[in-house]
PDB file of C-alpha atoms in Angstrom:
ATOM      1  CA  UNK A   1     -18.343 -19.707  98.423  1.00  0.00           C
ATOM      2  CA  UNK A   2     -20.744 -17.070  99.132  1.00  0.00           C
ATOM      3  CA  UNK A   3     -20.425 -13.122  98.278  1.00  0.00           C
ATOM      4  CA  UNK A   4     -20.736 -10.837 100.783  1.00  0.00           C
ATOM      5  CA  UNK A   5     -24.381  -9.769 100.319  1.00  0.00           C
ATOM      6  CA  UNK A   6     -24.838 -13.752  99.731  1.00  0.00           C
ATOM      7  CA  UNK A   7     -25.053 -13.756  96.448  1.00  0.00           C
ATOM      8  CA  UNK A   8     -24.156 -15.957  93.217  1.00  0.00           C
ATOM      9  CA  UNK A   9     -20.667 -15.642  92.388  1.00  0.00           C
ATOM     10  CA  UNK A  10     -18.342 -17.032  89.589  1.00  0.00           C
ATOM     11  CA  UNK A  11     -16.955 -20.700  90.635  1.00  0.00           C
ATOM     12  CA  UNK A  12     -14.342 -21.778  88.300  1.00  0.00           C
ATOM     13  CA  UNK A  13     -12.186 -25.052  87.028  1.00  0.00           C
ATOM     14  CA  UNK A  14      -8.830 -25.464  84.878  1.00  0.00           C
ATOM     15  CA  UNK A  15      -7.584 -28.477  83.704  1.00  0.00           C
ATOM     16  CA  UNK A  16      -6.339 -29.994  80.741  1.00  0.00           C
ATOM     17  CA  UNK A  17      -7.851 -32.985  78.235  1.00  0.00           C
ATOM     18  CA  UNK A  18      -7.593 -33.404  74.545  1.00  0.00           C
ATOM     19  CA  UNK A  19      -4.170 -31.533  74.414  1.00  0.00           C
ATOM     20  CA  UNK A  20      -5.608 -28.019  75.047  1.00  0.00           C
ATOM     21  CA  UNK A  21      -6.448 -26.169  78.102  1.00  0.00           C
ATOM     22  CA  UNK A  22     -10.137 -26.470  79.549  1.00  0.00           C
ATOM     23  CA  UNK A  23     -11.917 -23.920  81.516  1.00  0.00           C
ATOM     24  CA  UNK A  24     -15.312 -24.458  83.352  1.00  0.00           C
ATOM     25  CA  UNK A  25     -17.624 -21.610  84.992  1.00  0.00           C
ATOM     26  CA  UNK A  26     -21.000 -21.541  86.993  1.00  0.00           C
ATOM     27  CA  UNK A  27     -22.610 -18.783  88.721  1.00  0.00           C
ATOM     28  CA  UNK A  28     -23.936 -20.308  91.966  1.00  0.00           C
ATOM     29  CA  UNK A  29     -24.460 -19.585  95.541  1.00  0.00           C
ATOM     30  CA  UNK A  30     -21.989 -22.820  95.932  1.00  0.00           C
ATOM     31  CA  UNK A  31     -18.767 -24.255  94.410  1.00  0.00           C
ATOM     32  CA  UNK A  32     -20.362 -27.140  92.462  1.00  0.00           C
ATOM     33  CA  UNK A  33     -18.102 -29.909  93.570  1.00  0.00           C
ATOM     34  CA  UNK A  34     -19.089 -33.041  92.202  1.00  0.00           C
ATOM     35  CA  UNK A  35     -20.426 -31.315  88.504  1.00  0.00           C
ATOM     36  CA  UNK A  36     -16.785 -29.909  88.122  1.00  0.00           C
ATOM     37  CA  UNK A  37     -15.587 -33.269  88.590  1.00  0.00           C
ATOM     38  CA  UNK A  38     -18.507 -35.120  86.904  1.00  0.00           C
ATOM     39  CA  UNK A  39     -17.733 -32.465  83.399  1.00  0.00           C
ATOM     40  CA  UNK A  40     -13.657 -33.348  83.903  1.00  0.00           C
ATOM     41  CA  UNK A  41     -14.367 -36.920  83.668  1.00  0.00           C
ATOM     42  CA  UNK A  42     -16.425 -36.476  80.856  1.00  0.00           C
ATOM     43  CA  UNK A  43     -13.495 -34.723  79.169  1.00  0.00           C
ATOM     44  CA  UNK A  44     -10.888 -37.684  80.142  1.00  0.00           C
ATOM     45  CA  UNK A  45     -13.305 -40.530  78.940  1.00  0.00           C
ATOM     46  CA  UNK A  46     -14.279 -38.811  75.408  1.00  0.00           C
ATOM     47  CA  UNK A  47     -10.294 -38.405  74.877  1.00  0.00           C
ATOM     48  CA  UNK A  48     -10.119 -42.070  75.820  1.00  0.00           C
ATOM     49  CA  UNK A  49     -12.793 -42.996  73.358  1.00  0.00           C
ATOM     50  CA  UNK A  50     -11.645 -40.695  70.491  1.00  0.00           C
ATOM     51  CA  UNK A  51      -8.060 -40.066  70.542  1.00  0.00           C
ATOM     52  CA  UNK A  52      -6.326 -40.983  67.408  1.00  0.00           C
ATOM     53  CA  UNK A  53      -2.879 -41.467  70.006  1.00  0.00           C
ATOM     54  CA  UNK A  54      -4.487 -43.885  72.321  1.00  0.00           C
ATOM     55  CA  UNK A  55      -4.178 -47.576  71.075  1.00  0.00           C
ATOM     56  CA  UNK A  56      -7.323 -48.981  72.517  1.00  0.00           C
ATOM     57  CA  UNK A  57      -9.488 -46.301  71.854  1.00  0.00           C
ATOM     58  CA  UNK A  58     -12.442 -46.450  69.431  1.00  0.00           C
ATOM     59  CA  UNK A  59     -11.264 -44.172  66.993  1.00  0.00           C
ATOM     60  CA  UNK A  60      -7.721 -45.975  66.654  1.00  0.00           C
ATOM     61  CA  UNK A  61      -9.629 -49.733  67.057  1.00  0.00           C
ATOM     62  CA  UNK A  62     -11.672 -48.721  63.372  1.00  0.00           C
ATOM     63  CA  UNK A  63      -8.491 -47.245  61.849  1.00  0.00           C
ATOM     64  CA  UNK A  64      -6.977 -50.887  62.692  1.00  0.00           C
ATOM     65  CA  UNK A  65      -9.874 -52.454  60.568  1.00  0.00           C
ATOM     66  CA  UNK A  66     -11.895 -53.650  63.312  1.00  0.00           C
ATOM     67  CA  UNK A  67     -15.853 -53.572  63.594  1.00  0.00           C
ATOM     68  CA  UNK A  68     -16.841 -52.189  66.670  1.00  0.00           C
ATOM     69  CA  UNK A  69     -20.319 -51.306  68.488  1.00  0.00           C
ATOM     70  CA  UNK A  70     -20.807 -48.682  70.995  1.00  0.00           C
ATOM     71  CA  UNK A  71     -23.098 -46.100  71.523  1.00  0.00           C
ATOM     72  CA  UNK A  72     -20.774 -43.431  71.568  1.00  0.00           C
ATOM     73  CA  UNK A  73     -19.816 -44.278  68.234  1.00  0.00           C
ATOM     74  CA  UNK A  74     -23.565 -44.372  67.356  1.00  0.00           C
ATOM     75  CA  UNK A  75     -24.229 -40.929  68.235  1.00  0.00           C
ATOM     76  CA  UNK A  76     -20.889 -39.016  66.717  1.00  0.00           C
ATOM     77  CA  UNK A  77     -20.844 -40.596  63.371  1.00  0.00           C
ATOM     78  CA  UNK A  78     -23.935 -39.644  62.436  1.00  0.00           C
ATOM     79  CA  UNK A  79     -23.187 -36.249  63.694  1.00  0.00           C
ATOM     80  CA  UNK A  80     -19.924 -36.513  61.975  1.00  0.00           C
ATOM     81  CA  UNK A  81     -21.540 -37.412  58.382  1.00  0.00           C
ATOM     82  CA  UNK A  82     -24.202 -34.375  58.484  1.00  0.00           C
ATOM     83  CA  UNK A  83     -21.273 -32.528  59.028  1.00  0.00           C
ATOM     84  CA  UNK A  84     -19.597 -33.840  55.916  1.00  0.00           C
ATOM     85  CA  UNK A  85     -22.865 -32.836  54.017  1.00  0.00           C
ATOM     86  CA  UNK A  86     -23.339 -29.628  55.656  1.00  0.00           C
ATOM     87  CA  UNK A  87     -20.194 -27.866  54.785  1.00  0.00           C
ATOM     88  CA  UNK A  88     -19.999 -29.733  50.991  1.00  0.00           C
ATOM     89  CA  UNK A  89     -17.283 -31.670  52.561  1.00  0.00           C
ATOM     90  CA  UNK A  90     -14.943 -28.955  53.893  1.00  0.00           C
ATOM     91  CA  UNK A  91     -15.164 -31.155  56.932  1.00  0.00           C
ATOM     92  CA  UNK A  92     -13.738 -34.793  56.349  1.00  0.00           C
ATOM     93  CA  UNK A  93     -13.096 -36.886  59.774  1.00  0.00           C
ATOM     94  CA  UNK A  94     -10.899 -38.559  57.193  1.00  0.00           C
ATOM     95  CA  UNK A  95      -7.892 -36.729  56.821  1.00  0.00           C
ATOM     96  CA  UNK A  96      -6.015 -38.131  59.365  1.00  0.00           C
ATOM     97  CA  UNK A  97      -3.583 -39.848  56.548  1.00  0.00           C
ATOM     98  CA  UNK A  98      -2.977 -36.100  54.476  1.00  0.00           C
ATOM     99  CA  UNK A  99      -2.296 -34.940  58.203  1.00  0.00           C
ATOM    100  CA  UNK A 100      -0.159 -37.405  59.557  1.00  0.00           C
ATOM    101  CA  UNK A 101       2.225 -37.161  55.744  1.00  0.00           C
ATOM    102  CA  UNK A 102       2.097 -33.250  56.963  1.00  0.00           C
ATOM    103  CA  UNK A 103       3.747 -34.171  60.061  1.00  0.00           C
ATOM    104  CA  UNK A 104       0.843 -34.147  62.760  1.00  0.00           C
ATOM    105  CA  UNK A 105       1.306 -38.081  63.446  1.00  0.00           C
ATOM    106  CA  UNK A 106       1.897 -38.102  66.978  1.00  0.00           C
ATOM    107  CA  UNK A 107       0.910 -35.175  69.958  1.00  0.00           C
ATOM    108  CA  UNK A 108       1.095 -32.230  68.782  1.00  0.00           C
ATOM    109  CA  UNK A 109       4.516 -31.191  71.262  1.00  0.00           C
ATOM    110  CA  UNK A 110       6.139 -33.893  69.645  1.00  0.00           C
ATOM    111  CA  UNK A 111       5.370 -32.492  65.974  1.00  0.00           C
ATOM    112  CA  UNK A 112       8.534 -32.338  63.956  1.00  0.00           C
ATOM    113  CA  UNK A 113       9.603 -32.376  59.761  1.00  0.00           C
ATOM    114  CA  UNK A 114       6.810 -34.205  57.382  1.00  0.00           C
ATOM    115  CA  UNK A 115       6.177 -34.241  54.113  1.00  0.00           C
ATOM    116  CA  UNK A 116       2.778 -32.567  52.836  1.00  0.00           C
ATOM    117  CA  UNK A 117       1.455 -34.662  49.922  1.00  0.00           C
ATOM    118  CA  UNK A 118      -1.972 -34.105  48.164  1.00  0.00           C
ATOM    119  CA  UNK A 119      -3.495 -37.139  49.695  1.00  0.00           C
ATOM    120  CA  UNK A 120      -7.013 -35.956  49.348  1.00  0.00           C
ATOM    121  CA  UNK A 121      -9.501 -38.326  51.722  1.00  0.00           C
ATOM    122  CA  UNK A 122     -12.783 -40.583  50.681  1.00  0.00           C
ATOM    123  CA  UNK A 123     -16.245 -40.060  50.423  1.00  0.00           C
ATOM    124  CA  UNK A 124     -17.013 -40.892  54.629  1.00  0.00           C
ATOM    125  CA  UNK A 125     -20.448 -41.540  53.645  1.00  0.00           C
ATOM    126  CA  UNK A 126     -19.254 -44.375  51.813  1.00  0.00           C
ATOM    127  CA  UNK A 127     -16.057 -45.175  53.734  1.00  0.00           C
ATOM    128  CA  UNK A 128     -18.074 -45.579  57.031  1.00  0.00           C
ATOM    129  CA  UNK A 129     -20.734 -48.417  57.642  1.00  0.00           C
ATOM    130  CA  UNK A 130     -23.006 -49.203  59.896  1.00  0.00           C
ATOM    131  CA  UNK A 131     -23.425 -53.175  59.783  1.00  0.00           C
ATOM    132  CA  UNK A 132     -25.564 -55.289  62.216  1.00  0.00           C
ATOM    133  CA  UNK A 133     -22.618 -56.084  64.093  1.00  0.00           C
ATOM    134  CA  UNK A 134     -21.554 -52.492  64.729  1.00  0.00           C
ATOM    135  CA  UNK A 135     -19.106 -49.804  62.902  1.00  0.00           C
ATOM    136  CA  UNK A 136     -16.520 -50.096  60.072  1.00  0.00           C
ATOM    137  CA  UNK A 137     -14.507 -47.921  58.198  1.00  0.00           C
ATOM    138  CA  UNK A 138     -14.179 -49.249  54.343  1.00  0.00           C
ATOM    139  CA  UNK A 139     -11.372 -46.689  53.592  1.00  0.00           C
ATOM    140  CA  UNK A 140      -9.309 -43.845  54.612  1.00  0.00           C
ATOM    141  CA  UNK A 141      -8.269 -42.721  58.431  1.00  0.00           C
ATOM    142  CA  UNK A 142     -10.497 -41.435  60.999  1.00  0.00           C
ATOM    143  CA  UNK A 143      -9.401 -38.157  63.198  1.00  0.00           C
ATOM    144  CA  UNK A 144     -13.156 -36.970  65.202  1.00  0.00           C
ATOM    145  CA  UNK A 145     -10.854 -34.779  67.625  1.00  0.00           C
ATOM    146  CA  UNK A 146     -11.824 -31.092  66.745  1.00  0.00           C
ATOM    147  CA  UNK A 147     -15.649 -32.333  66.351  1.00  0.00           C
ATOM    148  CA  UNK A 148     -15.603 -34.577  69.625  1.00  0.00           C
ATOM    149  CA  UNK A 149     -14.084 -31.304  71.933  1.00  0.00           C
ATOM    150  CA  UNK A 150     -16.770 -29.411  70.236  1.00  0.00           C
ATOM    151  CA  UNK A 151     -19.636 -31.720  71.151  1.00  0.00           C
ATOM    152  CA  UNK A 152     -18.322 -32.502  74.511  1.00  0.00           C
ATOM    153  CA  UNK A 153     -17.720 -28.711  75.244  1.00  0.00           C
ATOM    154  CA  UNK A 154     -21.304 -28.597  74.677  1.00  0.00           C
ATOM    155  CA  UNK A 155     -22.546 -31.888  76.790  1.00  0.00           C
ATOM    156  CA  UNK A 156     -19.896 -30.467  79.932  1.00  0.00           C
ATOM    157  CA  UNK A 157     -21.785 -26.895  79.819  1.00  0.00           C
ATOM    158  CA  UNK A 158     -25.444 -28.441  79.369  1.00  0.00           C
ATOM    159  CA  UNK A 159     -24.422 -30.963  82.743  1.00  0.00           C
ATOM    160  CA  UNK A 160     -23.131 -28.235  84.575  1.00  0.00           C
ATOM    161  CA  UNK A 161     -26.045 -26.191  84.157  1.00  0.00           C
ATOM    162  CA  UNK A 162     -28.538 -29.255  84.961  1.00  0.00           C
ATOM    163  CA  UNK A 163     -26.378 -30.435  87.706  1.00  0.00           C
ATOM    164  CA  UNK A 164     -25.966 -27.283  89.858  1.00  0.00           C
ATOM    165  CA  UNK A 165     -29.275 -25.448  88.663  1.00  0.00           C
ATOM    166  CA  UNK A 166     -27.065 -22.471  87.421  1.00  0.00           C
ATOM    167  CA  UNK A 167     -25.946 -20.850  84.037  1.00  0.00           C
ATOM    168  CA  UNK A 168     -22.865 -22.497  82.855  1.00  0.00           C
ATOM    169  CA  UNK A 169     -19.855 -21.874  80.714  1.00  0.00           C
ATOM    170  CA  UNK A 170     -17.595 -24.329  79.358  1.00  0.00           C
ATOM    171  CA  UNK A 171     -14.133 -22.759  77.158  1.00  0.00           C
ATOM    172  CA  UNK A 172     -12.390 -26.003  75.680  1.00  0.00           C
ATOM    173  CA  UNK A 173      -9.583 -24.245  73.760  1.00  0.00           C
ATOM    174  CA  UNK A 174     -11.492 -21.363  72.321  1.00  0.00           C
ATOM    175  CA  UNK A 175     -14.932 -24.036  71.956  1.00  0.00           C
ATOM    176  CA  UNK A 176     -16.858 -22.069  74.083  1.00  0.00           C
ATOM    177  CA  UNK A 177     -20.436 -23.097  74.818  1.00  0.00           C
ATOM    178  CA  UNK A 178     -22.671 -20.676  77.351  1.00  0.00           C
ATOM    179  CA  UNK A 179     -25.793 -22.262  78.785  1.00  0.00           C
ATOM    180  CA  UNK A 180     -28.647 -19.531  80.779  1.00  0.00           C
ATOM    181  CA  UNK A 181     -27.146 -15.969  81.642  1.00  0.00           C
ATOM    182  CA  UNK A 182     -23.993 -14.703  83.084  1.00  0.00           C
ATOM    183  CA  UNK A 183     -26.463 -12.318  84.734  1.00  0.00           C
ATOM    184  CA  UNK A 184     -30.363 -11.271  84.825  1.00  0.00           C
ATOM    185  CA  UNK A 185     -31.119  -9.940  81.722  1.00  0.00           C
ATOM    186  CA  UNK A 186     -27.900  -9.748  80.294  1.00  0.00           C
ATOM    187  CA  UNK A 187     -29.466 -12.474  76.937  1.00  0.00           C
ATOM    188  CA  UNK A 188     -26.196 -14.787  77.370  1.00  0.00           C
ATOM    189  CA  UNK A 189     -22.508 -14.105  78.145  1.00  0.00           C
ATOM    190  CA  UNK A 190     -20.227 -11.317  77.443  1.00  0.00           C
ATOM    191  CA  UNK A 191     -17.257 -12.630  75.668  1.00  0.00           C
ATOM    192  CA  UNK A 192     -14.760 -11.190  73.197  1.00  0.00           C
ATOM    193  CA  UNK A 193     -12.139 -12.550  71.006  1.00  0.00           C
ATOM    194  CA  UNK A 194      -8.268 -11.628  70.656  1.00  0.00           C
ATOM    195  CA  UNK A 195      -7.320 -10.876  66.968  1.00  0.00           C
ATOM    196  CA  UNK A 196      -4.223 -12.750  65.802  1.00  0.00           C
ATOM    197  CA  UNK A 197      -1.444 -10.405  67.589  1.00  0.00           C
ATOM    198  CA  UNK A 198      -3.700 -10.437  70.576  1.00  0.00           C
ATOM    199  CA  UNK A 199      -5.825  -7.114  69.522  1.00  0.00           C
ATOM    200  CA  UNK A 200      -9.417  -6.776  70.778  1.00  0.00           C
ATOM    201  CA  UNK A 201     -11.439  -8.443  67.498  1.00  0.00           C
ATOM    202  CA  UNK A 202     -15.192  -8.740  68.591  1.00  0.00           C
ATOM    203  CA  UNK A 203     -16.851  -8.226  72.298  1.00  0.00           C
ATOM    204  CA  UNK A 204     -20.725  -9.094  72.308  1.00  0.00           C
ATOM    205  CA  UNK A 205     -23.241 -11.499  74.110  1.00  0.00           C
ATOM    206  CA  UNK A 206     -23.216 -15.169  73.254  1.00  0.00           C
ATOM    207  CA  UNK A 207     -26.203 -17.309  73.877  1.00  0.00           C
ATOM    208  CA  UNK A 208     -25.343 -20.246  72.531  1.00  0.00           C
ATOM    209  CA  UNK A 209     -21.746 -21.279  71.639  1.00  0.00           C
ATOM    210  CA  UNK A 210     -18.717 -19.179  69.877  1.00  0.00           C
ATOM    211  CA  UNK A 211     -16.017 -21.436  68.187  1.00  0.00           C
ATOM    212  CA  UNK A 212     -12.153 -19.709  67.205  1.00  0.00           C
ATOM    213  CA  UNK A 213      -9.893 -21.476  64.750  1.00  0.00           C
ATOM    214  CA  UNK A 214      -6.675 -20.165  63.855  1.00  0.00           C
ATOM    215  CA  UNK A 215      -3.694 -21.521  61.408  1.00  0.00           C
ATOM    216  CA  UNK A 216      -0.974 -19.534  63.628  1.00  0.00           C
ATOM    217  CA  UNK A 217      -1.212 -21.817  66.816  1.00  0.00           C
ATOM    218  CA  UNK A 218      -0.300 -25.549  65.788  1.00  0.00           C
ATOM    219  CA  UNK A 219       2.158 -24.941  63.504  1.00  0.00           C
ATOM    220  CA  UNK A 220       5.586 -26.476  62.278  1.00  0.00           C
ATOM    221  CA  UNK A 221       8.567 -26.560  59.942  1.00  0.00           C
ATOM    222  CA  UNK A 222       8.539 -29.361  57.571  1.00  0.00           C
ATOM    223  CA  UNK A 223      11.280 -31.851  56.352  1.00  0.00           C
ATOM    224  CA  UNK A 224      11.681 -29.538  53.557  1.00  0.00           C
ATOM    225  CA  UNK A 225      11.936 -26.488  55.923  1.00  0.00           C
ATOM    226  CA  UNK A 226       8.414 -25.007  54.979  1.00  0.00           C
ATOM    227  CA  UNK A 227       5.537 -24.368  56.913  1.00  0.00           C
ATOM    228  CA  UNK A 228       2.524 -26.648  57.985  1.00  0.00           C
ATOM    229  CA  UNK A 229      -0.701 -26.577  59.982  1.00  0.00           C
ATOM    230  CA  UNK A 230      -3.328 -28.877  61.352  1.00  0.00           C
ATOM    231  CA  UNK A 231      -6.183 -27.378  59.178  1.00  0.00           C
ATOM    232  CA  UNK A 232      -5.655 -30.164  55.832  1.00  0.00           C
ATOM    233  CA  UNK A 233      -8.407 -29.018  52.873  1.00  0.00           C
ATOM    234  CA  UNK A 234     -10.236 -32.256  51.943  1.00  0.00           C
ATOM    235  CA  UNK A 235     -10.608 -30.800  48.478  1.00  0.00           C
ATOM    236  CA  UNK A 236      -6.254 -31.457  48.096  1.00  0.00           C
ATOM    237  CA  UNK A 237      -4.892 -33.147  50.938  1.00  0.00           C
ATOM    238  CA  UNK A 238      -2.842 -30.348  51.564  1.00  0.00           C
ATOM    239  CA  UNK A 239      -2.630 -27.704  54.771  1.00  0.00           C
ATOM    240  CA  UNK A 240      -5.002 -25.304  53.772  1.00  0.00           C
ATOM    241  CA  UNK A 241      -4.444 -22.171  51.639  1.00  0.00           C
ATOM    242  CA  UNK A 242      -6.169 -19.587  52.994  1.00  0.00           C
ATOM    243  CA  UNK A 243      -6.100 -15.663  53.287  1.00  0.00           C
ATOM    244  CA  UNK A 244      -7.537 -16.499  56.524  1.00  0.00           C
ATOM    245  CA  UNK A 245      -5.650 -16.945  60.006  1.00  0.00           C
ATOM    246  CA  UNK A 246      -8.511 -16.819  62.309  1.00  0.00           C
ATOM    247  CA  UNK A 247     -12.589 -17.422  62.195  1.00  0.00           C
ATOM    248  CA  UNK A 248     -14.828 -17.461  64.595  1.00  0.00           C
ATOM    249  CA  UNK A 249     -18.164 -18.566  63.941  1.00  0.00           C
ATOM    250  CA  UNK A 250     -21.570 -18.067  66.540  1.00  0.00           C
ATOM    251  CA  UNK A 251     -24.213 -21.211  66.265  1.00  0.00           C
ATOM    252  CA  UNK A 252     -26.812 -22.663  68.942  1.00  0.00           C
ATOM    253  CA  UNK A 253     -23.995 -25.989  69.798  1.00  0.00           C
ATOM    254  CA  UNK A 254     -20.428 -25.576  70.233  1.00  0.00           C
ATOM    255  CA  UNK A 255     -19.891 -28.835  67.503  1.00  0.00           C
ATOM    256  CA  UNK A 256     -21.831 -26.810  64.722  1.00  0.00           C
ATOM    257  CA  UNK A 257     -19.369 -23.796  65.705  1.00  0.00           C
ATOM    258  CA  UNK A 258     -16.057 -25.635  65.804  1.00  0.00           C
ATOM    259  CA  UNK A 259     -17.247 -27.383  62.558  1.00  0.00           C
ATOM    260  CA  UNK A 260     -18.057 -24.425  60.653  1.00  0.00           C
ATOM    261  CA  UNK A 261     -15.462 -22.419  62.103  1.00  0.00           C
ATOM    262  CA  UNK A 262     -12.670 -25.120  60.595  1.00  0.00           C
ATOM    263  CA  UNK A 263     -14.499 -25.004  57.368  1.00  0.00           C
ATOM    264  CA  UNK A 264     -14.744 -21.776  56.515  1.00  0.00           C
ATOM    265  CA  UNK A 265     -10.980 -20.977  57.508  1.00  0.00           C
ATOM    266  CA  UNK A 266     -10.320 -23.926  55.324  1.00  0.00           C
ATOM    267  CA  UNK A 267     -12.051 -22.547  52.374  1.00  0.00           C
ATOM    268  CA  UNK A 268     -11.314 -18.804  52.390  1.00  0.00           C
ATOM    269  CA  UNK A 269     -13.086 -16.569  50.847  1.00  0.00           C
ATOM    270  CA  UNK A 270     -15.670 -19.194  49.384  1.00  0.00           C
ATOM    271  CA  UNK A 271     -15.985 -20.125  52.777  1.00  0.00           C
ATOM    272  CA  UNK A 272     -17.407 -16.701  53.833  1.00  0.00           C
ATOM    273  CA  UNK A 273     -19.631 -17.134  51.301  1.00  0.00           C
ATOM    274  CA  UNK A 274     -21.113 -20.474  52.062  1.00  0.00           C
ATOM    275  CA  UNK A 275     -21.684 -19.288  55.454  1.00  0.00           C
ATOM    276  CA  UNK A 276     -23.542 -16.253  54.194  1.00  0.00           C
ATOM    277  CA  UNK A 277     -25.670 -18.362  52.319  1.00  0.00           C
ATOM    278  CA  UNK A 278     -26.603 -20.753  55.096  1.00  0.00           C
ATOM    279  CA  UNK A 279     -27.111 -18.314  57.007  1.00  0.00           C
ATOM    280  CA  UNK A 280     -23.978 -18.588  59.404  1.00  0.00           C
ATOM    281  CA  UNK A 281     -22.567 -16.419  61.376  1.00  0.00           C
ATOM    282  CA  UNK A 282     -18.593 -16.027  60.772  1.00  0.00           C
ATOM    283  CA  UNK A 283     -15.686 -13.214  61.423  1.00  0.00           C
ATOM    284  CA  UNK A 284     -12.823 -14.224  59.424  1.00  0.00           C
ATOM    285  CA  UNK A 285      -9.436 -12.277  59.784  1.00  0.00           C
ATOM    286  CA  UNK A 286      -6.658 -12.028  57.618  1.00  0.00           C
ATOM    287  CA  UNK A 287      -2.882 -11.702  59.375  1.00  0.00           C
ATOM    288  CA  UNK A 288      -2.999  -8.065  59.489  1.00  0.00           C
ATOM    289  CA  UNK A 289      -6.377  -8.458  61.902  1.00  0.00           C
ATOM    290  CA  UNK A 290      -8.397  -7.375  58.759  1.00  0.00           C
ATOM    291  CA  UNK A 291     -11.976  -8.261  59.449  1.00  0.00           C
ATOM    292  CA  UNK A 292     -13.926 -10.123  57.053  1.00  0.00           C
ATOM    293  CA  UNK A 293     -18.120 -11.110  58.136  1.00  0.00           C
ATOM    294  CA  UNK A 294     -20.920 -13.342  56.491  1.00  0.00           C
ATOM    295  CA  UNK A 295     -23.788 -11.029  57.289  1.00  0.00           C
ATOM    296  CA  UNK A 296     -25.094 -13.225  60.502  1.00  0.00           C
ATOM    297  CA  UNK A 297     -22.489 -11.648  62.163  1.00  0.00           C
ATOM    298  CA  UNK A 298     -23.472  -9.683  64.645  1.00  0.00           C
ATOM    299  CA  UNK A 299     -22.385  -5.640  64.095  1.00  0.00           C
TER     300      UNK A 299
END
């Protein structure tokens, strides 16, 4: 599609992957046919790799005890462990069992009762291995999903833009990764995020990736008839208690945003403060929209 003066519009594809809606942009003189559908079968194939619900995928093939080799799993992992280190361990892809005794053991629709229990994970740098004969976990549960939509949020948007020659945008359930310039000399993409009643929270221009996590979306009543969420805080096994409902965190990928993003919501306050002294760049608001910033944030 051209514009009337014949030049660059917005072309745009929805679909959904990895439970959550997915959203892909370029600004091009043409709809990018084959990218769109190259970047949703990117999306499709990582949630058959990684999903924790798919039998024969690799995540749920090294929960079962097996050893497995693949180069996918060669270049998470390791992505996945700095992670671990970065944050001090407020991420853990080993949570899945504190999650699944929460409730969260099957898709998330599905998602009723549980039984929180303070079923704090392992060490992943010891509980993973890398032997000759491929990958095995030693201990614990493995759940990559938030750090796999991340990292392929950011592999769709960096295609897109190779493929069709064009900036690109890529929104994978608030994982937003921006790649050249919604227009000349703009720096990036103008983008803005909701507060948690759906008040205007932030507008500014994102160059690299902007990552939103939030307690108040997957959310459910428990056996017991209290209230869980998804977030579990390695440091108790327990859905995380935090003054926090929403962060948003800027960073170069969209898998160091998501990551950090989780994190810091996880930790609260001490979160905010381990992201102002590495230097990251996180909003954090309270249920009453109240804003809270490391100072990387952008005023």
């Amino acid at each position: 599609m051209l514009s009337a003066k014949g030049e660059a519009v917005e072309h745009s594809e929805s679909f959904r992957a990895m439970n959550t809606a997915i959203d892909l942009l370029v600004i091009a003189n043409e709809r990018p046919a084959l990218p769109f559908l190259e970047a949703r079968l990117l999306f499709e194939q990582q949630e058959a790799r990684f999903s924790r619900f798919r039998p024969g995928s690799l995540v749920s093939r090294l929960n079962r005890g097996e050893t497995v080799a693949d180069p996918w799993l060669d270049a998470i992992l390791p992505l996945a462990l700095a992670a671990f280190d970065a944050t001090g361990g407020l991420f853990n892809p080993l949570v899945l069992p504190a999650l699944a005794a929460a409730g969260y053991d099957r898709s998330f629709e599905q998602v009723a009762g549980g039984d929180p229990r303070p079923l704090a994970p392992p060490d992943p740098r010891a509980a993973l291995e890398r032997t000759p004969a491929g990958w095995r976990l030693r201990d614990g549960q493995l759940d990559l999903g938030g750090i796999v939509k991340g990292w392929t949020a950011d592999l769709a948007a960096e295609h897109l833009a190779a493929a069709a020659g064009a900036p690109a945008m890529v929104n994978a359930g608030g994982d937003i990764r921006c790649v050249g310039e919604e227009a000349p000399g703009l720096g990036g993409w103008q983008l803005a995020i909701d507060g948690p009643g759906g008040e205007p929270a932030w507008s500014g221009i994102v160059a690299g990736a902007l990552a939103t996590s939030t307690t108040l979306k997957r959310r459910w009543r428990t056996a017991a008839g209290g209230q869980a969420h998804h977030l579990i805080d390695p440091r108790t096994g327990l859905p995380a208690d935090s003054p926090f409902v929403q962060v948003s965190v800027l960073a170069a990928s969209c898998r160091e945003a998501e990551t950090w993003a989780k994190a810091i919501l996880i930790a609260g306050e001490e979160g905010i403060g381990l992201a102002g002294a590495r230097g990251i760049a996180a909003l954090a608001l309270d249920a009453h929209a109240r804003p809270t910033a490391s100072p990387a944030w952008p005023r």
